[in-house]
Tab-separated table of C-alpha atoms in Angstrom:
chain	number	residue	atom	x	y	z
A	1	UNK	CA	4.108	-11.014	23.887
A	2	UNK	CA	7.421	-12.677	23.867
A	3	UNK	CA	8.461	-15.748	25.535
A	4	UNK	CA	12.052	-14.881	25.960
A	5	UNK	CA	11.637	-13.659	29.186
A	6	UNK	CA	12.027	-10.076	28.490
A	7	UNK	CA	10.469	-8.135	25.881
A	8	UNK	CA	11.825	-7.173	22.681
A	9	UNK	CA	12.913	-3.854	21.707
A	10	UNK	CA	12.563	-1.117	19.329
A	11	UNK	CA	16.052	-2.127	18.227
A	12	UNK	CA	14.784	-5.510	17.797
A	13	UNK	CA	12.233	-4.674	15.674
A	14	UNK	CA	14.117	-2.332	13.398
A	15	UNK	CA	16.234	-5.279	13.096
A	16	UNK	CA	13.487	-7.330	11.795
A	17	UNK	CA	12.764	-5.285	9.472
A	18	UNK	CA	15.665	-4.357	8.092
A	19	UNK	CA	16.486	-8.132	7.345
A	20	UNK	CA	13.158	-8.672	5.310
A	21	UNK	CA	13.137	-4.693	3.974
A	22	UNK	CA	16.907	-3.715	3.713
A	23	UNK	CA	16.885	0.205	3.578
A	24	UNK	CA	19.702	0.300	0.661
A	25	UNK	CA	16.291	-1.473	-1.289
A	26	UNK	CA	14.471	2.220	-1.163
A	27	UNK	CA	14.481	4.374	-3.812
A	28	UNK	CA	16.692	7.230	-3.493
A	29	UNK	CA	14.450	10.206	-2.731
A	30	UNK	CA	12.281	7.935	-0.097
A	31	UNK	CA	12.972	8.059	3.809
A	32	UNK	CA	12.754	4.763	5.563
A	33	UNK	CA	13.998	3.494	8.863
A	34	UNK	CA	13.229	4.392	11.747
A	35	UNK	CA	12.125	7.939	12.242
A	36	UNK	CA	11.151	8.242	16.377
A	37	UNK	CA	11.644	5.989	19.525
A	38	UNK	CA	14.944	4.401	22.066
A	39	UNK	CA	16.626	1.750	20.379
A	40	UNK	CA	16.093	-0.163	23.704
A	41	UNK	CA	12.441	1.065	24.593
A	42	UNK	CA	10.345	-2.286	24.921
A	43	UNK	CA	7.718	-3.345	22.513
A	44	UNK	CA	5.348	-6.001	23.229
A	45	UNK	CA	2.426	-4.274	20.769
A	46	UNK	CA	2.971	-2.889	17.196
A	47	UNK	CA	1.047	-1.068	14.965
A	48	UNK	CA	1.042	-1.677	11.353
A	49	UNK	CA	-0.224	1.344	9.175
A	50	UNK	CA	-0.515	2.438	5.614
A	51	UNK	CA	-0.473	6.132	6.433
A	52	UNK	CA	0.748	8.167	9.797
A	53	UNK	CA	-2.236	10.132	10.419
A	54	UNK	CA	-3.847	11.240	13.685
A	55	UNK	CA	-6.183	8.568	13.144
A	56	UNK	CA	-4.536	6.018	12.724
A	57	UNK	CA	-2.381	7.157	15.834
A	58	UNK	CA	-5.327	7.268	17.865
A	59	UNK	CA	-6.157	3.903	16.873
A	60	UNK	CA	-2.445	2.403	17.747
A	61	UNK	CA	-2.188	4.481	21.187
A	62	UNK	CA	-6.102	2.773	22.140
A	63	UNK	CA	-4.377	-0.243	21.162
A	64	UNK	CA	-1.491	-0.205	23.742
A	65	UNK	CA	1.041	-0.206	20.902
A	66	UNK	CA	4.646	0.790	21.742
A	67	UNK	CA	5.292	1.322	17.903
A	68	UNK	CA	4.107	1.667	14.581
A	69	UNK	CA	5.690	0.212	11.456
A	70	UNK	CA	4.091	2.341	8.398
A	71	UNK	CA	3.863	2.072	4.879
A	72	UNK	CA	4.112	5.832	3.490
A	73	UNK	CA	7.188	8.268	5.687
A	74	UNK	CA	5.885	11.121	7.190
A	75	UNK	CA	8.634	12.933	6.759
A	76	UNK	CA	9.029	12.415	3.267
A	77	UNK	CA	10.138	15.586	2.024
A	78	UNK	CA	12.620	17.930	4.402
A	79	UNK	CA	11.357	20.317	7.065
A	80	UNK	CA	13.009	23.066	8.978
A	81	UNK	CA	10.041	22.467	11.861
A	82	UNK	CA	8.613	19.879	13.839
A	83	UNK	CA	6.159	22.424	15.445
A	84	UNK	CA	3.433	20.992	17.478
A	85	UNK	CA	1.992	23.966	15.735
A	86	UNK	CA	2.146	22.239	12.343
A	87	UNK	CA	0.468	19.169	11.298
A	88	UNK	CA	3.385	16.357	11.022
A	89	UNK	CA	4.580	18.515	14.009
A	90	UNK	CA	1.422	17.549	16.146
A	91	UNK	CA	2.167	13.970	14.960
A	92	UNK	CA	5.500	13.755	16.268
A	93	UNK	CA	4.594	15.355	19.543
A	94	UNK	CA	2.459	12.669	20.638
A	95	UNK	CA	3.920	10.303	19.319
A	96	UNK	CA	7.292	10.881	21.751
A	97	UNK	CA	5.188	11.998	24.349
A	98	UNK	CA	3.279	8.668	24.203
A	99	UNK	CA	6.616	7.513	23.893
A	100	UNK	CA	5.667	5.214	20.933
A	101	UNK	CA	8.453	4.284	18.303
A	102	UNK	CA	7.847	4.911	14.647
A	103	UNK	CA	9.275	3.167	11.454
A	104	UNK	CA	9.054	3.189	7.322
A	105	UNK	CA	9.358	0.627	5.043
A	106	UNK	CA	8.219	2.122	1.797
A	107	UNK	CA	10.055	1.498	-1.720
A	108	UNK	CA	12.165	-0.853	0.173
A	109	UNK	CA	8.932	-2.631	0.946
A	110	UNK	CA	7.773	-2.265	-2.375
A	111	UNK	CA	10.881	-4.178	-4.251
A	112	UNK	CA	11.206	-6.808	-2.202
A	113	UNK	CA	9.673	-10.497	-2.242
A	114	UNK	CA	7.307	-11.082	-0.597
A	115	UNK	CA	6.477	-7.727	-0.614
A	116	UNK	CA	3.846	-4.826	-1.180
A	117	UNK	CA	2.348	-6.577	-4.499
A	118	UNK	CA	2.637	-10.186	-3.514
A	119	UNK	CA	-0.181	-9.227	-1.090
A	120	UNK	CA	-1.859	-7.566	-3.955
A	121	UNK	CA	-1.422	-10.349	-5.982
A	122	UNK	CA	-2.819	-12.856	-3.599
A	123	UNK	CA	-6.231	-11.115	-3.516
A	124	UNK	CA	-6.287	-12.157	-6.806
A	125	UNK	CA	-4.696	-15.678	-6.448
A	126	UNK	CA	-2.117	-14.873	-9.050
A	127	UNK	CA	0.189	-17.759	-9.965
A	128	UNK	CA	3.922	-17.443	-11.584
A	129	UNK	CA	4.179	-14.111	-10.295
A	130	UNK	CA	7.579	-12.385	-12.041
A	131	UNK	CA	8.159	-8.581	-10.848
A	132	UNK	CA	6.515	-5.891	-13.345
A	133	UNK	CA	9.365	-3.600	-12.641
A	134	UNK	CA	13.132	-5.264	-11.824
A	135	UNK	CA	15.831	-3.156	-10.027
A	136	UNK	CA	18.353	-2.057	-12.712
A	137	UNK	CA	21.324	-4.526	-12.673
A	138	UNK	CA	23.666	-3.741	-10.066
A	139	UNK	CA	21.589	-1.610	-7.813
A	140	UNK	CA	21.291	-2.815	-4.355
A	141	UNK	CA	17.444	-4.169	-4.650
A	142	UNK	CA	18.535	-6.889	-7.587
A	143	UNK	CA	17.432	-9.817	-7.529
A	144	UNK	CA	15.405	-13.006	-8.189
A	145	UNK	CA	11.843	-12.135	-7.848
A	146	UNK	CA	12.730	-8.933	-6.603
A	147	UNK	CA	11.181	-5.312	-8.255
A	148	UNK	CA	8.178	-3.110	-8.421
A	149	UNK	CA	4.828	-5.064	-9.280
A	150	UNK	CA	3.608	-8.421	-9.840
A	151	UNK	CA	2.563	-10.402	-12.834
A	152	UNK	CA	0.613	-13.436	-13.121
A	153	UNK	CA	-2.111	-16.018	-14.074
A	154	UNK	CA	-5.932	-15.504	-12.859
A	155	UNK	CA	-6.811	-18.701	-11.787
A	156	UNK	CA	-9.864	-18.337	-14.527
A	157	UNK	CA	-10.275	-15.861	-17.481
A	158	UNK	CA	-12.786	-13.845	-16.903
A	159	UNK	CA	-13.557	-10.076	-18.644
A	160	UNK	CA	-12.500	-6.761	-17.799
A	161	UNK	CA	-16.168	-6.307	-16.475
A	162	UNK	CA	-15.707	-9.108	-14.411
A	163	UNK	CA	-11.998	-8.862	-13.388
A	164	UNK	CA	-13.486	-5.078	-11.955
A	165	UNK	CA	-16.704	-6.605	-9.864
A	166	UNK	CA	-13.995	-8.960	-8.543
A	167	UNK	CA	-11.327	-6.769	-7.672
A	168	UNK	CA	-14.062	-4.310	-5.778
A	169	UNK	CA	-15.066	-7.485	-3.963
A	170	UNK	CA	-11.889	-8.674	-3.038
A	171	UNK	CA	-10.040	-5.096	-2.154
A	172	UNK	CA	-10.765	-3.209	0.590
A	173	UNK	CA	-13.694	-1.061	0.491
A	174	UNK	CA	-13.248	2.682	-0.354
A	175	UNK	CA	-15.352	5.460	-1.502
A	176	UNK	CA	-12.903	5.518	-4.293
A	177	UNK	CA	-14.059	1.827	-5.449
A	178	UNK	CA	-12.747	0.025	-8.711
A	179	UNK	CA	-12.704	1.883	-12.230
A	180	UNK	CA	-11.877	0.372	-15.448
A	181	UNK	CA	-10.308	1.379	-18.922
A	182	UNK	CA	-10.905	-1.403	-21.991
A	183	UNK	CA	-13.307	-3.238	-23.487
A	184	UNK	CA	-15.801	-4.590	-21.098
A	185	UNK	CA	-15.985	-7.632	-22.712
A	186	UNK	CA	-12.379	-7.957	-23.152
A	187	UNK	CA	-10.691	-11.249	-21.426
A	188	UNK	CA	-8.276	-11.346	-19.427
A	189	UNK	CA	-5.844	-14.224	-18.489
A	190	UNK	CA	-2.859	-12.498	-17.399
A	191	UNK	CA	-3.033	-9.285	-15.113
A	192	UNK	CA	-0.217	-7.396	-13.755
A	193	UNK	CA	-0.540	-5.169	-10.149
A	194	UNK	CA	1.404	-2.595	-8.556
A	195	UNK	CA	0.367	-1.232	-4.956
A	196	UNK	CA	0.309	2.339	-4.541
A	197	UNK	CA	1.061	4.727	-7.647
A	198	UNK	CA	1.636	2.786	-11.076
A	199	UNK	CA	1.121	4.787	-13.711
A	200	UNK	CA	5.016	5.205	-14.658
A	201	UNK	CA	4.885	1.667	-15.301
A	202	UNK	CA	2.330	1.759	-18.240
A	203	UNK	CA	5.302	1.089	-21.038
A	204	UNK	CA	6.207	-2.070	-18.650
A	205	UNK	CA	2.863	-3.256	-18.574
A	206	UNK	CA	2.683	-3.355	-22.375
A	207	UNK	CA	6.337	-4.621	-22.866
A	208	UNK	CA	5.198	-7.590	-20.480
A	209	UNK	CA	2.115	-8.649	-23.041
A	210	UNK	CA	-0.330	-8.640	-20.181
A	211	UNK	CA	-3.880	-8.516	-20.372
A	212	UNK	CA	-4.725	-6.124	-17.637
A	213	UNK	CA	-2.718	-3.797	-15.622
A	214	UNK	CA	-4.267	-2.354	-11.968
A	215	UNK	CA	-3.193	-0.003	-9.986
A	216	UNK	CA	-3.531	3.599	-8.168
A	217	UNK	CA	-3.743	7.138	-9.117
A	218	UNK	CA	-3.819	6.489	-13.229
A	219	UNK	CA	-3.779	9.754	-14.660
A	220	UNK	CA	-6.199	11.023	-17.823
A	221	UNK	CA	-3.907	11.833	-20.561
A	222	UNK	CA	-0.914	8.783	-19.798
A	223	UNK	CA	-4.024	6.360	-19.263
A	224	UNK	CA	-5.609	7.706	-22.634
A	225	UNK	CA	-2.654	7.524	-24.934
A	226	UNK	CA	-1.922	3.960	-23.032
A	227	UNK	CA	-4.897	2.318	-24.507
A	228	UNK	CA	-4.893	4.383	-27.522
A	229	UNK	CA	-1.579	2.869	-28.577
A	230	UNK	CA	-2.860	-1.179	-28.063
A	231	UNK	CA	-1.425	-1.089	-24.388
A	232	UNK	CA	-3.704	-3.806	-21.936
A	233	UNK	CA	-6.728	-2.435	-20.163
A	234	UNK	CA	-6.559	-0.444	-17.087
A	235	UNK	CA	-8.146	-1.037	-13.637
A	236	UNK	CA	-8.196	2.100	-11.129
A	237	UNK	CA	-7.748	1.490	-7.625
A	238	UNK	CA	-7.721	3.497	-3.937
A	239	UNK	CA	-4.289	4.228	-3.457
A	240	UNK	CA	-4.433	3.123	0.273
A	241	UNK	CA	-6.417	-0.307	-0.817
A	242	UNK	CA	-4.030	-1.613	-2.932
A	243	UNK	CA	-1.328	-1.232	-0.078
A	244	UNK	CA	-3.366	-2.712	2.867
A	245	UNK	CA	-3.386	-5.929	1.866
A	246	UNK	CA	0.339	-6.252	2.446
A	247	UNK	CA	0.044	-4.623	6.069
A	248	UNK	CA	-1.543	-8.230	6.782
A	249	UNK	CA	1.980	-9.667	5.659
A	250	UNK	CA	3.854	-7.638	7.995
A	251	UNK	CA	1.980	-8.114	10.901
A	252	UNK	CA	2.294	-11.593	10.301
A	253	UNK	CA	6.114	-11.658	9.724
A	254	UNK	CA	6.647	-9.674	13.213
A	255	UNK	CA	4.717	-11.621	15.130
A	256	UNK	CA	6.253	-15.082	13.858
A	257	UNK	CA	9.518	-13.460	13.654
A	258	UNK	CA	9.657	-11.774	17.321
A	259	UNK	CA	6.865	-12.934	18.613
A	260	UNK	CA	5.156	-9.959	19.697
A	261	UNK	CA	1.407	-8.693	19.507
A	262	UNK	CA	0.352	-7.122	16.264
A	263	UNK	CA	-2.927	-4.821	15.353
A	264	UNK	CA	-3.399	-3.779	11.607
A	265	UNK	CA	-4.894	-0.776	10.891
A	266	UNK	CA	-8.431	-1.281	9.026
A	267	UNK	CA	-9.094	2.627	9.177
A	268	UNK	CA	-9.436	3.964	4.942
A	269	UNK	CA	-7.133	6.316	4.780
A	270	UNK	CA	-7.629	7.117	1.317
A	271	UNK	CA	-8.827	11.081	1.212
A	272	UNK	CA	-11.459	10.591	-1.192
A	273	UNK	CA	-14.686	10.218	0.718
A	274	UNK	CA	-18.005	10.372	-1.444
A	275	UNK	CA	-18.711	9.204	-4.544
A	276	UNK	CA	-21.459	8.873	-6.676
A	277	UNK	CA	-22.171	7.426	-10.197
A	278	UNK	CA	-23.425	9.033	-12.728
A	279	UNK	CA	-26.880	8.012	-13.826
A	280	UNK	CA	-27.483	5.790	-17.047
A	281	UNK	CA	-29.850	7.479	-19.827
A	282	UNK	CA	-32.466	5.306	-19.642
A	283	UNK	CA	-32.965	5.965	-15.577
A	284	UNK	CA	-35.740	8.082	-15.349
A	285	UNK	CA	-36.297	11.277	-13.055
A	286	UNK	CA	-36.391	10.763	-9.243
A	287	UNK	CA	-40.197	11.789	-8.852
A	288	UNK	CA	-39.486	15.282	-6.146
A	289	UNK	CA	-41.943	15.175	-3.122
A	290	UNK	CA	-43.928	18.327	-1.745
């Protein structure tokens, strides 16, 4: 809670965020900002989420939150309807009823340092990170350190084999898991990362000479014709894992910035639920009782 004698406000927090995430950083076709609440409603608790989903709302309203600062817009794309008949509709009821603020900071999030893949990067204690991905000259998001992505050092070579086992130890853990594309036995020294959806940065990747390039949602035919013409191994993520490290960030920055509570959402929100690995030839039959 804050020491100021009063508490802060939604205002203040937009604020905040705004200074570290400026919304001229997004990319053109995202939404970010803030999307419900009073400018002067009080906030002593926020909630930082990777997706606005009734469960994570139910988590941040048992929390006592009076907003939530989240990763991916829920209003992304226009609507004629805010129906609590609809889905996002439903959202955005109880969210105002509750009278709970909401924000976005997506691309803008994304592009900036520190930012969504410095906290990727850190799981994997990358050193003399450089962005994967810079803003085009001139565009509000330039510069220094600024872009999409992170590239660096491992601290210690290790193979693709290994690098995966690591990076499913040191993610968060989803059904989804860690996949890889390479040589096993391939080593790597320098891996680039990119939180959330990288597989329109596959030319980058190769450009940059790196060993190793993870990320989200790689696709069958881009990933294919990426290693078939020399470009570095690939390492499949959860899409929600690889952008839930940096929630950690954020709550962090609000709390030393305004000094109010923070709660970060644990809650996989990744839609892929089961999974199951194929068995290797030489497994034999499970015996079948009765």
């Amino acid at each position: 809670m804050s020491t100021t004698g009063s508490p802060r406000t939604v205002a203040d927090v937009v604020a905040a965020l705004d200074r570290r995430y400026p919304p001229a950083w997004a990319e053109e076709w995202d939404r970010v900002g803030l999307v419900l609440g009073e400018p002067d409603h009080p906030v002593r608790r926020v909630a930082c989420v990777v997706d606005v989903v009734p469960e994570t709302v139910d988590e941040a309203l048992d929390a006592g939150a009076d907003m939530i600062v989240a990763h991916h817009p829920l209003l992304l794309r226009g609507v004629s309807s805010v129906a609590a008949t609809t889905y996002k509709g439903r959202i955005v009821h109880r969210l105002i009823k509750a009278d709970v603020a909401l924000h976005v900071a997506h691309t803008n999030a994304d592009v900036a340092d520190p930012g969504v893949s410095d906290a990727l990067a850190a799981r994997f204690g990358l050193t003399g990170l450089r962005p994967l991905h810079p803003p085009r000259p001139g565009s509000p998001a330039a510069g220094p350190g600024r872009g999409i992505g992170r590239i660096g050092e491992l601290p210690t070579p290790m193979t693709l084999a290994e690098l995966t086992r690591l990076a499913a130890a040191v993610l968060p853990v989803t059904a989804w898991g860690v996949r890889a594309a390479g040589d096993p036995g391939r080593m790597v020294r320098t891996l680039a990362v990119s939180g959330g959806s990288g597989d329109g940065f596959l030319a980058e990747a190769t450009a940059a000479g790196v060993d190793a390039f993870l990320t989200a949602d790689l696709r069958h035919h881009p990933a294919g014709e990426h290693l078939a013409a020399g470009g570095p191994a690939l390492l499949d993520a959860a899409h929600w894992a690889t952008e839930r490290p940096w929630l950690d960030d954020l709550a962090a920055y609000l709390a030393a910035e305004l000094d109010v509570e923070t709660v970060v959402s644990d809650l996989d929100t990744d839609p892929w639920t089961v999974h199951a690995a194929a068995p290797r030839p030489d497994d034999k039959e499970p015996r079948r009782e009765g």
